[in-house]
């Protein structure tokens, strides 16, 4: 079969908030969900300046490690948490801060069949970025699972901690640094 | 395919196949593109780490009708009166690179008004704002991957990237596909725009043929007499091939 060429990526530009913000975008799981917490972070550039015109999107399994999606080969299942969407979307504010309200994802199998550590896939969009960049949130308090995670192990050791969200009063903190010292590990997929 | 055996839940490596989404390496711009100044501090300098396509990557949010308002696909009817400018119909299909339609996927668009100004606090160049134009549209593709928007043709506008810098007229498109791997944000351009040779964002795409895939086609057949011009814009997302998951070939087929 002839392969069609794919459409190239382009930047979201500085006015992405016109098209890409939703009132309920930050709620991966509804407010008041038992076990719910916030993941908050700051997006910064190579000068450590904040990025006020960025967008963070997150995608994750439910607490049972399942997806309500026909391509999950185990079958689509309704989420174990009521109102759980799996998807979060937060524009950055004037201070480069973003946040999503969610629940801890369960463990899902990797390509080798072994269970991965709880993780959230993340896309970062901004003016000045011609494509999104992709990273992953792991949880610093999942030490045993993290130690056996093959994706985390594939990240150079020095950068591994940039993928760990650290516990805070109301959840976790996950700062994203696009460039320079402490640059977040990003993935090609 | 709604039934899931208990065995599959306990041992998900049995008889599973995962799609693998093929990357078109020549198509996408480099994150570091000299002509576009804002890339300088916003591109990672470390090599990207390969992320295998497993469950999180081959699934994605399925966002349906709940995200849409009644007039979201008609940007000319969202206010008391019609916006200024040339009315246009923008339509096309969302396909994957294997030519399969991508049905029921959310498309979000945003754009400047006919004068080239965005309804946004940061946009303060002195073109008039249009009280009857927000510049936001949403729709879902149908079962054949088709979509349609009615809007006005956006104007070109200046930006501060370099001396006498003007963006070609464009509409921003955001697409989800059905997998995290297929997520795409792009821009639709209009045919024969004189600004193409001077725009680093358009020219950040290294391959000429790929660049042309961002340019819509004037479509006389869909143009509505005495009403609106039409442009056709097909969008191609990454296609997938099924690959066996673990030792699928060793399993007895049902």
CSV table of C-alpha atoms in Angstrom, one decimal:
chain,number,residue,atom,x,y,z
A,1,UNK,CA,0.0,0.0,0.0
A,2,UNK,CA,1.2,3.5,-0.8
A,3,UNK,CA,2.2,5.4,2.3
A,4,UNK,CA,0.9,8.9,2.5
A,5,UNK,CA,3.3,11.5,3.7
A,6,UNK,CA,2.4,12.8,7.1
A,7,UNK,CA,1.5,16.5,7.8
A,8,UNK,CA,4.4,18.4,9.5
A,9,UNK,CA,4.2,19.8,12.9
A,10,UNK,CA,4.2,23.6,13.5
A,11,UNK,CA,4.4,25.7,16.6
A,12,UNK,CA,1.2,26.5,18.5
A,13,UNK,CA,2.4,30.2,18.5
A,14,UNK,CA,1.8,32.7,21.3
A,15,UNK,CA,-2.0,32.6,21.1
A,16,UNK,CA,-2.6,28.9,21.8
A,17,UNK,CA,-4.9,29.8,24.7
A,18,UNK,CA,-7.6,30.9,22.2
A,19,UNK,CA,-7.9,27.4,20.9
A,20,UNK,CA,-6.5,25.0,23.5
A,21,UNK,CA,-7.8,25.9,26.9
A,22,UNK,CA,-10.8,24.2,28.4
A,23,UNK,CA,-12.6,25.2,31.6
A,24,UNK,CA,-12.2,21.7,32.9
A,25,UNK,CA,-8.9,20.9,31.2
A,26,UNK,CA,-6.9,20.4,34.4
A,27,UNK,CA,-9.2,17.7,35.8
A,28,UNK,CA,-7.9,14.3,34.8
A,29,UNK,CA,-10.0,13.2,37.8
A,30,UNK,CA,-12.7,15.4,39.3
A,31,UNK,CA,-12.2,17.5,42.3
A,32,UNK,CA,-13.1,15.5,45.4
A,33,UNK,CA,-12.0,12.2,44.0
A,34,UNK,CA,-10.8,9.9,46.8
A,35,UNK,CA,-7.0,9.8,46.5
A,36,UNK,CA,-7.0,12.7,44.2
A,37,UNK,CA,-4.0,15.1,44.2
A,38,UNK,CA,-2.4,18.0,42.2
A,39,UNK,CA,0.7,17.7,40.1
A,40,UNK,CA,2.1,21.2,39.8
A,41,UNK,CA,5.1,22.4,38.0
A,42,UNK,CA,6.9,25.2,36.3
A,43,UNK,CA,8.0,25.4,32.7
A,44,UNK,CA,11.3,27.2,32.1
A,45,UNK,CA,13.7,27.8,29.2
A,46,UNK,CA,17.5,27.7,28.8
A,47,UNK,CA,17.8,30.9,30.7
A,48,UNK,CA,15.7,29.6,33.5
A,49,UNK,CA,13.1,32.1,32.5
A,50,UNK,CA,9.5,31.0,32.9
A,51,UNK,CA,7.5,30.1,29.8
A,52,UNK,CA,4.2,31.9,30.1
A,53,UNK,CA,2.8,30.8,26.7
A,54,UNK,CA,3.1,27.0,27.1
A,55,UNK,CA,0.7,24.2,27.3
A,56,UNK,CA,1.1,20.9,29.2
A,57,UNK,CA,-1.0,17.8,28.3
A,58,UNK,CA,-0.9,14.6,30.3
A,59,UNK,CA,-2.2,11.1,29.5
A,60,UNK,CA,-2.2,8.2,31.9
A,61,UNK,CA,-3.8,4.9,33.0
A,62,UNK,CA,-6.4,4.7,35.7
A,63,UNK,CA,-5.5,3.4,39.1
A,64,UNK,CA,-6.0,-0.2,37.9
A,65,UNK,CA,-3.5,0.4,35.1
A,66,UNK,CA,-6.2,0.3,32.4
A,67,UNK,CA,-7.3,2.5,29.6
A,68,UNK,CA,-10.8,3.0,28.4
A,69,UNK,CA,-9.6,2.7,24.8
A,70,UNK,CA,-10.2,0.0,22.1
A,71,UNK,CA,-6.5,-0.3,21.3
A,72,UNK,CA,-5.6,-1.5,24.8
A,73,UNK,CA,-5.2,-5.1,23.9
A,74,UNK,CA,-6.7,-6.2,27.2
A,75,UNK,CA,-9.9,-4.5,26.1
A,76,UNK,CA,-11.4,-1.1,26.9
A,77,UNK,CA,-12.7,-0.8,30.4
A,78,UNK,CA,-14.6,1.9,32.1
A,79,UNK,CA,-12.3,3.7,34.5
A,80,UNK,CA,-12.3,2.6,38.1
A,81,UNK,CA,-12.6,6.2,39.2
A,82,UNK,CA,-15.8,8.1,38.4
A,83,UNK,CA,-15.3,11.0,36.0
A,84,UNK,CA,-11.7,9.9,35.3
A,85,UNK,CA,-10.7,11.1,31.8
A,86,UNK,CA,-7.0,10.1,31.8
A,87,UNK,CA,-6.2,13.3,29.9
A,88,UNK,CA,-5.2,16.7,31.4
A,89,UNK,CA,-4.5,20.0,29.8
A,90,UNK,CA,-3.1,23.0,31.5
A,91,UNK,CA,-1.8,26.3,30.0
A,92,UNK,CA,1.1,27.8,31.8
A,93,UNK,CA,0.3,31.1,33.7
A,94,UNK,CA,2.4,34.3,33.8
A,95,UNK,CA,4.8,32.5,36.1
A,96,UNK,CA,5.1,29.5,33.9
A,97,UNK,CA,3.1,27.4,36.4
A,98,UNK,CA,0.8,24.6,35.3
A,99,UNK,CA,-1.2,22.0,37.3
A,100,UNK,CA,-3.4,19.0,36.8
A,101,UNK,CA,-5.6,17.2,39.3
A,102,UNK,CA,-5.4,13.5,39.0
A,103,UNK,CA,-5.0,10.1,40.7
A,104,UNK,CA,-2.0,7.8,40.8
A,105,UNK,CA,-1.9,5.6,37.7
A,106,UNK,CA,-1.6,1.9,38.1
A,107,UNK,CA,1.2,-0.2,36.6
A,108,UNK,CA,0.9,-1.1,33.0
A,109,UNK,CA,2.9,-3.6,31.0
A,110,UNK,CA,5.8,-2.4,28.8
A,111,UNK,CA,6.8,-3.9,25.5
A,112,UNK,CA,8.7,-6.7,27.2
A,113,UNK,CA,5.6,-7.6,29.1
A,114,UNK,CA,7.1,-6.6,32.5
A,115,UNK,CA,5.1,-4.1,34.5
A,116,UNK,CA,6.2,-0.5,34.2
A,117,UNK,CA,6.3,1.9,37.2
A,118,UNK,CA,3.3,4.2,37.5
A,119,UNK,CA,3.9,7.0,35.0
A,120,UNK,CA,2.1,9.8,33.1
A,121,UNK,CA,3.0,10.7,29.5
A,122,UNK,CA,3.4,14.4,29.0
A,123,UNK,CA,3.4,16.7,25.9
A,124,UNK,CA,4.8,20.2,26.1
A,125,UNK,CA,3.8,22.8,23.5
A,126,UNK,CA,4.8,26.5,23.4
A,127,UNK,CA,5.6,29.4,21.1
A,128,UNK,CA,9.1,28.8,19.8
A,129,UNK,CA,8.6,25.0,19.8
A,130,UNK,CA,8.1,23.7,16.3
A,131,UNK,CA,7.0,20.3,17.6
A,132,UNK,CA,5.8,19.2,21.0
A,133,UNK,CA,8.4,17.5,23.2
A,134,UNK,CA,7.4,14.4,25.2
A,135,UNK,CA,8.5,13.4,28.7
A,136,UNK,CA,7.2,11.2,31.5
A,137,UNK,CA,6.3,11.8,35.1
A,138,UNK,CA,7.3,9.1,37.5
A,139,UNK,CA,6.7,9.4,41.2
A,140,UNK,CA,9.6,9.7,43.7
A,141,UNK,CA,7.7,7.7,46.3
A,142,UNK,CA,7.5,4.6,44.1
A,143,UNK,CA,11.1,3.6,44.6
A,144,UNK,CA,10.7,-0.1,44.1
A,145,UNK,CA,8.6,0.2,41.0
A,146,UNK,CA,10.9,2.9,39.6
A,147,UNK,CA,14.0,0.7,40.2
A,148,UNK,CA,12.6,-2.0,37.9
A,149,UNK,CA,11.2,0.3,35.1
A,150,UNK,CA,12.9,-0.3,31.8
A,151,UNK,CA,12.0,3.1,30.3
A,152,UNK,CA,13.4,4.9,33.3
A,153,UNK,CA,16.5,2.6,33.1
A,154,UNK,CA,17.0,3.7,29.5
A,155,UNK,CA,17.4,7.3,30.5
A,156,UNK,CA,21.0,8.4,31.3
A,157,UNK,CA,21.5,8.2,35.1
A,158,UNK,CA,22.2,11.8,35.5
A,159,UNK,CA,18.9,12.9,34.0
A,160,UNK,CA,16.7,10.2,35.6
A,161,UNK,CA,15.8,12.4,38.6
A,162,UNK,CA,14.3,15.0,36.2
A,163,UNK,CA,11.5,12.5,35.6
A,164,UNK,CA,10.6,12.2,39.3
A,165,UNK,CA,7.7,14.1,40.7
A,166,UNK,CA,8.4,15.0,44.3
A,167,UNK,CA,5.8,14.9,47.1
A,168,UNK,CA,4.3,18.2,48.3
A,169,UNK,CA,1.5,19.2,50.6
A,170,UNK,CA,-1.3,18.7,48.1
A,171,UNK,CA,0.3,16.2,45.7
A,172,UNK,CA,3.5,16.4,43.7
A,173,UNK,CA,5.8,18.9,42.0
A,174,UNK,CA,7.2,18.3,38.5
A,175,UNK,CA,9.1,21.1,37.0
A,176,UNK,CA,10.0,21.0,33.3
A,177,UNK,CA,13.2,22.5,32.1
A,178,UNK,CA,13.4,22.7,28.3
A,179,UNK,CA,17.1,23.3,28.0
A,180,UNK,CA,20.4,23.7,30.0
A,181,UNK,CA,21.5,22.6,33.5
A,182,UNK,CA,18.9,20.2,34.9
A,183,UNK,CA,17.3,19.8,31.4
A,184,UNK,CA,14.4,17.4,31.6
A,185,UNK,CA,14.9,14.1,29.9
A,186,UNK,CA,12.7,14.1,26.7
A,187,UNK,CA,11.7,11.1,24.6
A,188,UNK,CA,11.5,10.4,20.9
A,189,UNK,CA,8.5,8.3,20.0
B,1,UNK,CA,-14.0,-6.5,20.8
B,2,UNK,CA,-15.5,-5.7,24.2
B,3,UNK,CA,-14.9,-9.0,25.8
B,4,UNK,CA,-11.8,-9.5,27.8
B,5,UNK,CA,-10.9,-12.9,29.1
B,6,UNK,CA,-9.8,-13.1,32.7
B,7,UNK,CA,-6.6,-14.6,31.6
B,8,UNK,CA,-5.8,-11.6,29.5
B,9,UNK,CA,-6.1,-9.4,32.5
B,10,UNK,CA,-3.9,-11.6,34.7
B,11,UNK,CA,-1.4,-12.2,32.0
B,12,UNK,CA,-1.6,-9.4,29.5
B,13,UNK,CA,1.3,-10.7,27.4
B,14,UNK,CA,-0.9,-13.5,26.0
B,15,UNK,CA,-2.0,-13.2,22.4
B,16,UNK,CA,-1.6,-9.5,22.3
B,17,UNK,CA,-0.5,-7.3,19.4
B,18,UNK,CA,0.4,-3.7,19.8
B,19,UNK,CA,0.3,-1.2,17.0
B,20,UNK,CA,3.5,0.6,16.3
B,21,UNK,CA,3.1,4.2,15.0
B,22,UNK,CA,5.6,4.9,12.2
B,23,UNK,CA,7.5,8.1,12.3
B,24,UNK,CA,8.1,10.0,9.1
B,25,UNK,CA,11.6,11.2,9.9
B,26,UNK,CA,12.0,13.8,7.1
B,27,UNK,CA,8.8,15.6,7.8
B,28,UNK,CA,9.0,17.5,11.0
B,29,UNK,CA,11.0,20.6,11.7
B,30,UNK,CA,14.0,20.5,14.0
B,31,UNK,CA,13.3,22.0,17.4
B,32,UNK,CA,16.4,24.2,16.9
B,33,UNK,CA,15.7,26.3,13.8
B,34,UNK,CA,18.0,29.3,13.5
B,35,UNK,CA,15.6,31.5,11.5
B,36,UNK,CA,12.9,31.3,14.2
B,37,UNK,CA,14.5,33.1,17.1
B,38,UNK,CA,12.3,31.8,19.9
B,39,UNK,CA,13.5,28.3,19.3
B,40,UNK,CA,17.0,29.2,20.7
B,41,UNK,CA,16.2,28.8,24.4
B,42,UNK,CA,13.3,26.4,24.0
B,43,UNK,CA,14.8,23.3,22.4
B,44,UNK,CA,16.3,20.4,24.4
B,45,UNK,CA,20.1,20.0,23.9
B,46,UNK,CA,20.4,16.5,25.1
B,47,UNK,CA,19.6,13.6,22.8
B,48,UNK,CA,16.1,12.3,22.9
B,49,UNK,CA,15.6,8.9,24.6
B,50,UNK,CA,13.7,6.3,22.6
B,51,UNK,CA,10.3,5.6,24.1
B,52,UNK,CA,8.9,2.2,23.1
B,53,UNK,CA,5.2,2.2,22.0
B,54,UNK,CA,3.4,0.4,24.8
B,55,UNK,CA,0.0,0.8,26.3
B,56,UNK,CA,0.3,4.5,27.3
B,57,UNK,CA,1.6,5.5,23.9
B,58,UNK,CA,-0.9,3.5,21.7
B,59,UNK,CA,-3.9,4.8,23.5
B,60,UNK,CA,-5.1,8.4,23.9
B,61,UNK,CA,-8.0,10.5,25.0
B,62,UNK,CA,-11.2,9.8,23.0
B,63,UNK,CA,-12.9,13.2,23.3
B,64,UNK,CA,-16.4,13.2,21.9
B,65,UNK,CA,-19.5,15.3,21.5
B,66,UNK,CA,-19.2,16.6,25.1
B,67,UNK,CA,-16.4,18.9,24.0
B,68,UNK,CA,-18.5,20.6,21.3
B,69,UNK,CA,-21.0,23.4,21.4
B,70,UNK,CA,-23.6,23.7,18.6
B,71,UNK,CA,-21.8,26.5,16.6
B,72,UNK,CA,-18.3,25.5,17.3
B,73,UNK,CA,-17.6,24.6,13.7
B,74,UNK,CA,-19.0,27.8,12.3
B,75,UNK,CA,-16.8,30.7,13.4
B,76,UNK,CA,-19.1,33.1,11.5
B,77,UNK,CA,-22.1,32.5,13.7
B,78,UNK,CA,-20.7,32.7,17.2
B,79,UNK,CA,-21.7,36.3,17.7
B,80,UNK,CA,-24.7,38.6,17.2
B,81,UNK,CA,-23.5,39.6,13.7
B,82,UNK,CA,-21.2,38.2,11.1
B,83,UNK,CA,-17.5,38.9,11.3
B,84,UNK,CA,-15.8,41.1,8.7
B,85,UNK,CA,-13.8,39.4,5.9
B,86,UNK,CA,-14.0,36.8,3.2
B,87,UNK,CA,-16.2,33.9,4.2
B,88,UNK,CA,-14.5,30.5,3.6
B,89,UNK,CA,-15.3,26.9,4.0
B,90,UNK,CA,-12.4,24.8,5.1
B,91,UNK,CA,-12.9,21.1,4.8
B,92,UNK,CA,-11.0,17.9,4.3
B,93,UNK,CA,-10.2,14.5,5.7
B,94,UNK,CA,-8.1,13.2,8.5
B,95,UNK,CA,-6.2,10.1,7.4
B,96,UNK,CA,-3.4,8.1,8.7
B,97,UNK,CA,-0.3,7.4,6.6
B,98,UNK,CA,-1.8,4.1,5.5
B,99,UNK,CA,-4.7,6.0,4.0
B,100,UNK,CA,-7.2,4.9,6.7
B,101,UNK,CA,-9.6,7.6,7.8
B,102,UNK,CA,-9.4,8.7,11.4
B,103,UNK,CA,-13.0,8.9,12.6
B,104,UNK,CA,-14.5,10.7,15.6
B,105,UNK,CA,-11.4,12.6,16.4
B,106,UNK,CA,-11.5,16.1,17.9
B,107,UNK,CA,-10.1,19.0,15.8
B,108,UNK,CA,-9.5,22.3,17.4
B,109,UNK,CA,-8.6,25.4,15.3
B,110,UNK,CA,-7.7,29.0,16.2
B,111,UNK,CA,-6.8,31.9,14.0
B,112,UNK,CA,-6.5,35.7,13.6
B,113,UNK,CA,-9.4,37.7,12.2
B,114,UNK,CA,-9.6,39.1,8.7
B,115,UNK,CA,-7.3,41.9,9.6
B,116,UNK,CA,-4.6,39.6,11.0
B,117,UNK,CA,-5.3,40.2,14.7
B,118,UNK,CA,-5.9,37.6,17.4
B,119,UNK,CA,-8.4,38.1,20.1
B,120,UNK,CA,-5.7,37.8,22.8
B,121,UNK,CA,-4.3,40.2,25.3
B,122,UNK,CA,-0.7,39.8,24.0
B,123,UNK,CA,-1.6,40.7,20.5
B,124,UNK,CA,-1.5,44.5,20.3
B,125,UNK,CA,-0.6,45.3,16.8
B,126,UNK,CA,-2.9,48.1,15.5
B,127,UNK,CA,-5.2,46.1,13.3
B,128,UNK,CA,-8.8,46.3,14.5
B,129,UNK,CA,-10.4,43.6,16.6
B,130,UNK,CA,-13.6,42.3,15.3
B,131,UNK,CA,-16.4,42.1,18.0
B,132,UNK,CA,-18.0,39.4,16.0
B,133,UNK,CA,-15.0,37.1,15.8
B,134,UNK,CA,-13.4,34.9,18.4
B,135,UNK,CA,-11.3,32.8,16.2
B,136,UNK,CA,-11.9,29.5,17.9
B,137,UNK,CA,-13.4,26.4,16.3
B,138,UNK,CA,-14.0,22.8,17.2
B,139,UNK,CA,-15.4,19.8,15.5
B,140,UNK,CA,-15.3,16.0,15.3
B,141,UNK,CA,-14.4,14.1,12.2
B,142,UNK,CA,-17.2,11.8,10.9
B,143,UNK,CA,-16.9,8.1,10.3
B,144,UNK,CA,-15.0,8.8,7.1
B,145,UNK,CA,-12.6,11.1,8.8
B,146,UNK,CA,-14.3,14.2,7.2
B,147,UNK,CA,-14.5,17.6,8.8
B,148,UNK,CA,-15.8,21.1,7.9
B,149,UNK,CA,-15.4,24.5,9.3
B,150,UNK,CA,-17.0,27.8,8.2
B,151,UNK,CA,-14.9,30.8,9.0
B,152,UNK,CA,-13.3,33.9,7.5
B,153,UNK,CA,-9.9,34.0,5.8
B,154,UNK,CA,-7.4,35.2,8.3
B,155,UNK,CA,-5.1,38.1,7.5
B,156,UNK,CA,-1.3,38.1,7.4
B,157,UNK,CA,0.3,39.9,10.4
B,158,UNK,CA,3.6,41.3,11.4
B,159,UNK,CA,5.8,39.7,14.2
B,160,UNK,CA,9.0,40.7,15.6
B,161,UNK,CA,11.2,37.7,14.6
B,162,UNK,CA,13.3,39.7,12.0
B,163,UNK,CA,13.1,42.9,10.0
B,164,UNK,CA,9.8,43.2,8.1
B,165,UNK,CA,8.6,39.8,9.3
B,166,UNK,CA,5.0,38.9,8.4
B,167,UNK,CA,3.4,35.5,9.0
B,168,UNK,CA,1.6,34.1,5.9
B,169,UNK,CA,-2.2,33.8,6.5
B,170,UNK,CA,-2.7,30.5,8.5
B,171,UNK,CA,-5.1,28.6,10.7
B,172,UNK,CA,-3.8,26.6,13.6
B,173,UNK,CA,-5.0,23.0,13.7
B,174,UNK,CA,-4.8,20.7,16.8
B,175,UNK,CA,-5.5,17.0,16.3
B,176,UNK,CA,-5.6,14.1,18.7
B,177,UNK,CA,-5.8,11.0,16.5
B,178,UNK,CA,-6.5,7.9,18.6
B,179,UNK,CA,-3.1,7.5,20.2
B,180,UNK,CA,-0.8,9.6,22.2
B,181,UNK,CA,1.7,9.0,19.4
B,182,UNK,CA,-0.5,10.6,16.8
B,183,UNK,CA,-1.0,13.9,18.5
B,184,UNK,CA,-0.3,16.8,16.1
B,185,UNK,CA,-0.4,20.6,16.1
B,186,UNK,CA,0.1,22.1,12.7
B,187,UNK,CA,-0.9,25.2,10.6
B,188,UNK,CA,-2.9,25.3,7.4
B,189,UNK,CA,-1.7,27.8,4.8
B,190,UNK,CA,-3.4,29.2,1.7
B,191,UNK,CA,-2.3,28.6,-1.9
B,192,UNK,CA,0.2,30.9,-3.5
B,193,UNK,CA,0.9,33.1,-0.5
B,194,UNK,CA,3.6,35.6,-1.4
B,195,UNK,CA,5.0,35.4,2.1
B,196,UNK,CA,6.1,31.8,2.0
B,197,UNK,CA,9.7,32.4,1.0
B,198,UNK,CA,10.2,34.7,3.9
B,199,UNK,CA,8.6,32.8,6.7
B,200,UNK,CA,10.9,30.7,8.9
B,201,UNK,CA,8.1,28.8,10.6
B,202,UNK,CA,6.7,27.6,7.2
B,203,UNK,CA,10.3,26.9,6.0
B,204,UNK,CA,11.3,25.1,9.2
B,205,UNK,CA,10.0,22.0,7.5
B,206,UNK,CA,13.0,20.7,5.7
B,207,UNK,CA,11.3,18.7,2.9
B,208,UNK,CA,9.7,20.7,0.2
B,209,UNK,CA,7.0,18.1,-0.5
B,210,UNK,CA,6.2,18.0,3.2
B,211,UNK,CA,5.9,21.7,3.3
B,212,UNK,CA,3.4,21.7,0.5
B,213,UNK,CA,1.2,19.3,2.6
B,214,UNK,CA,0.5,22.3,4.9
B,215,UNK,CA,-0.9,24.3,2.0
B,216,UNK,CA,-4.6,24.0,1.4
B,217,UNK,CA,-6.1,23.6,-2.1
B,218,UNK,CA,-8.6,26.0,-3.5
B,219,UNK,CA,-11.7,24.0,-4.1
B,220,UNK,CA,-14.1,25.4,-6.7
B,221,UNK,CA,-16.5,22.4,-6.4
B,222,UNK,CA,-17.2,23.1,-2.8
B,223,UNK,CA,-17.2,26.9,-3.2
B,224,UNK,CA,-20.8,28.1,-2.5
B,225,UNK,CA,-22.2,30.4,-5.1
B,226,UNK,CA,-22.9,33.9,-3.8
B,227,UNK,CA,-21.7,32.8,-0.3
B,228,UNK,CA,-18.2,31.4,0.4
B,229,UNK,CA,-15.0,30.3,-1.1
B,230,UNK,CA,-13.8,26.8,-0.2
B,231,UNK,CA,-10.4,25.3,0.6
B,232,UNK,CA,-9.6,21.7,1.0
B,233,UNK,CA,-7.0,20.6,3.6
B,234,UNK,CA,-6.4,16.9,4.3
B,235,UNK,CA,-4.3,16.1,7.3
B,236,UNK,CA,-2.3,12.9,7.5
B,237,UNK,CA,-1.3,11.5,10.9
B,238,UNK,CA,1.2,8.7,11.6
B,239,UNK,CA,-0.1,5.3,10.6
B,240,UNK,CA,0.3,2.1,12.5
B,241,UNK,CA,1.4,-1.4,11.9
B,242,UNK,CA,0.4,-4.2,14.1
B,243,UNK,CA,3.4,-5.8,15.7
B,244,UNK,CA,3.3,-9.0,17.8
B,245,UNK,CA,3.6,-8.4,21.5
B,246,UNK,CA,6.1,-10.7,23.1
B,247,UNK,CA,5.8,-14.3,21.9
B,248,UNK,CA,2.4,-13.9,20.2
B,249,UNK,CA,3.6,-16.3,17.4
B,250,UNK,CA,4.0,-19.1,19.9
B,251,UNK,CA,0.4,-18.9,21.0
B,252,UNK,CA,-2.4,-21.0,19.7
B,253,UNK,CA,-4.8,-18.9,17.7
B,254,UNK,CA,-8.4,-19.1,18.6
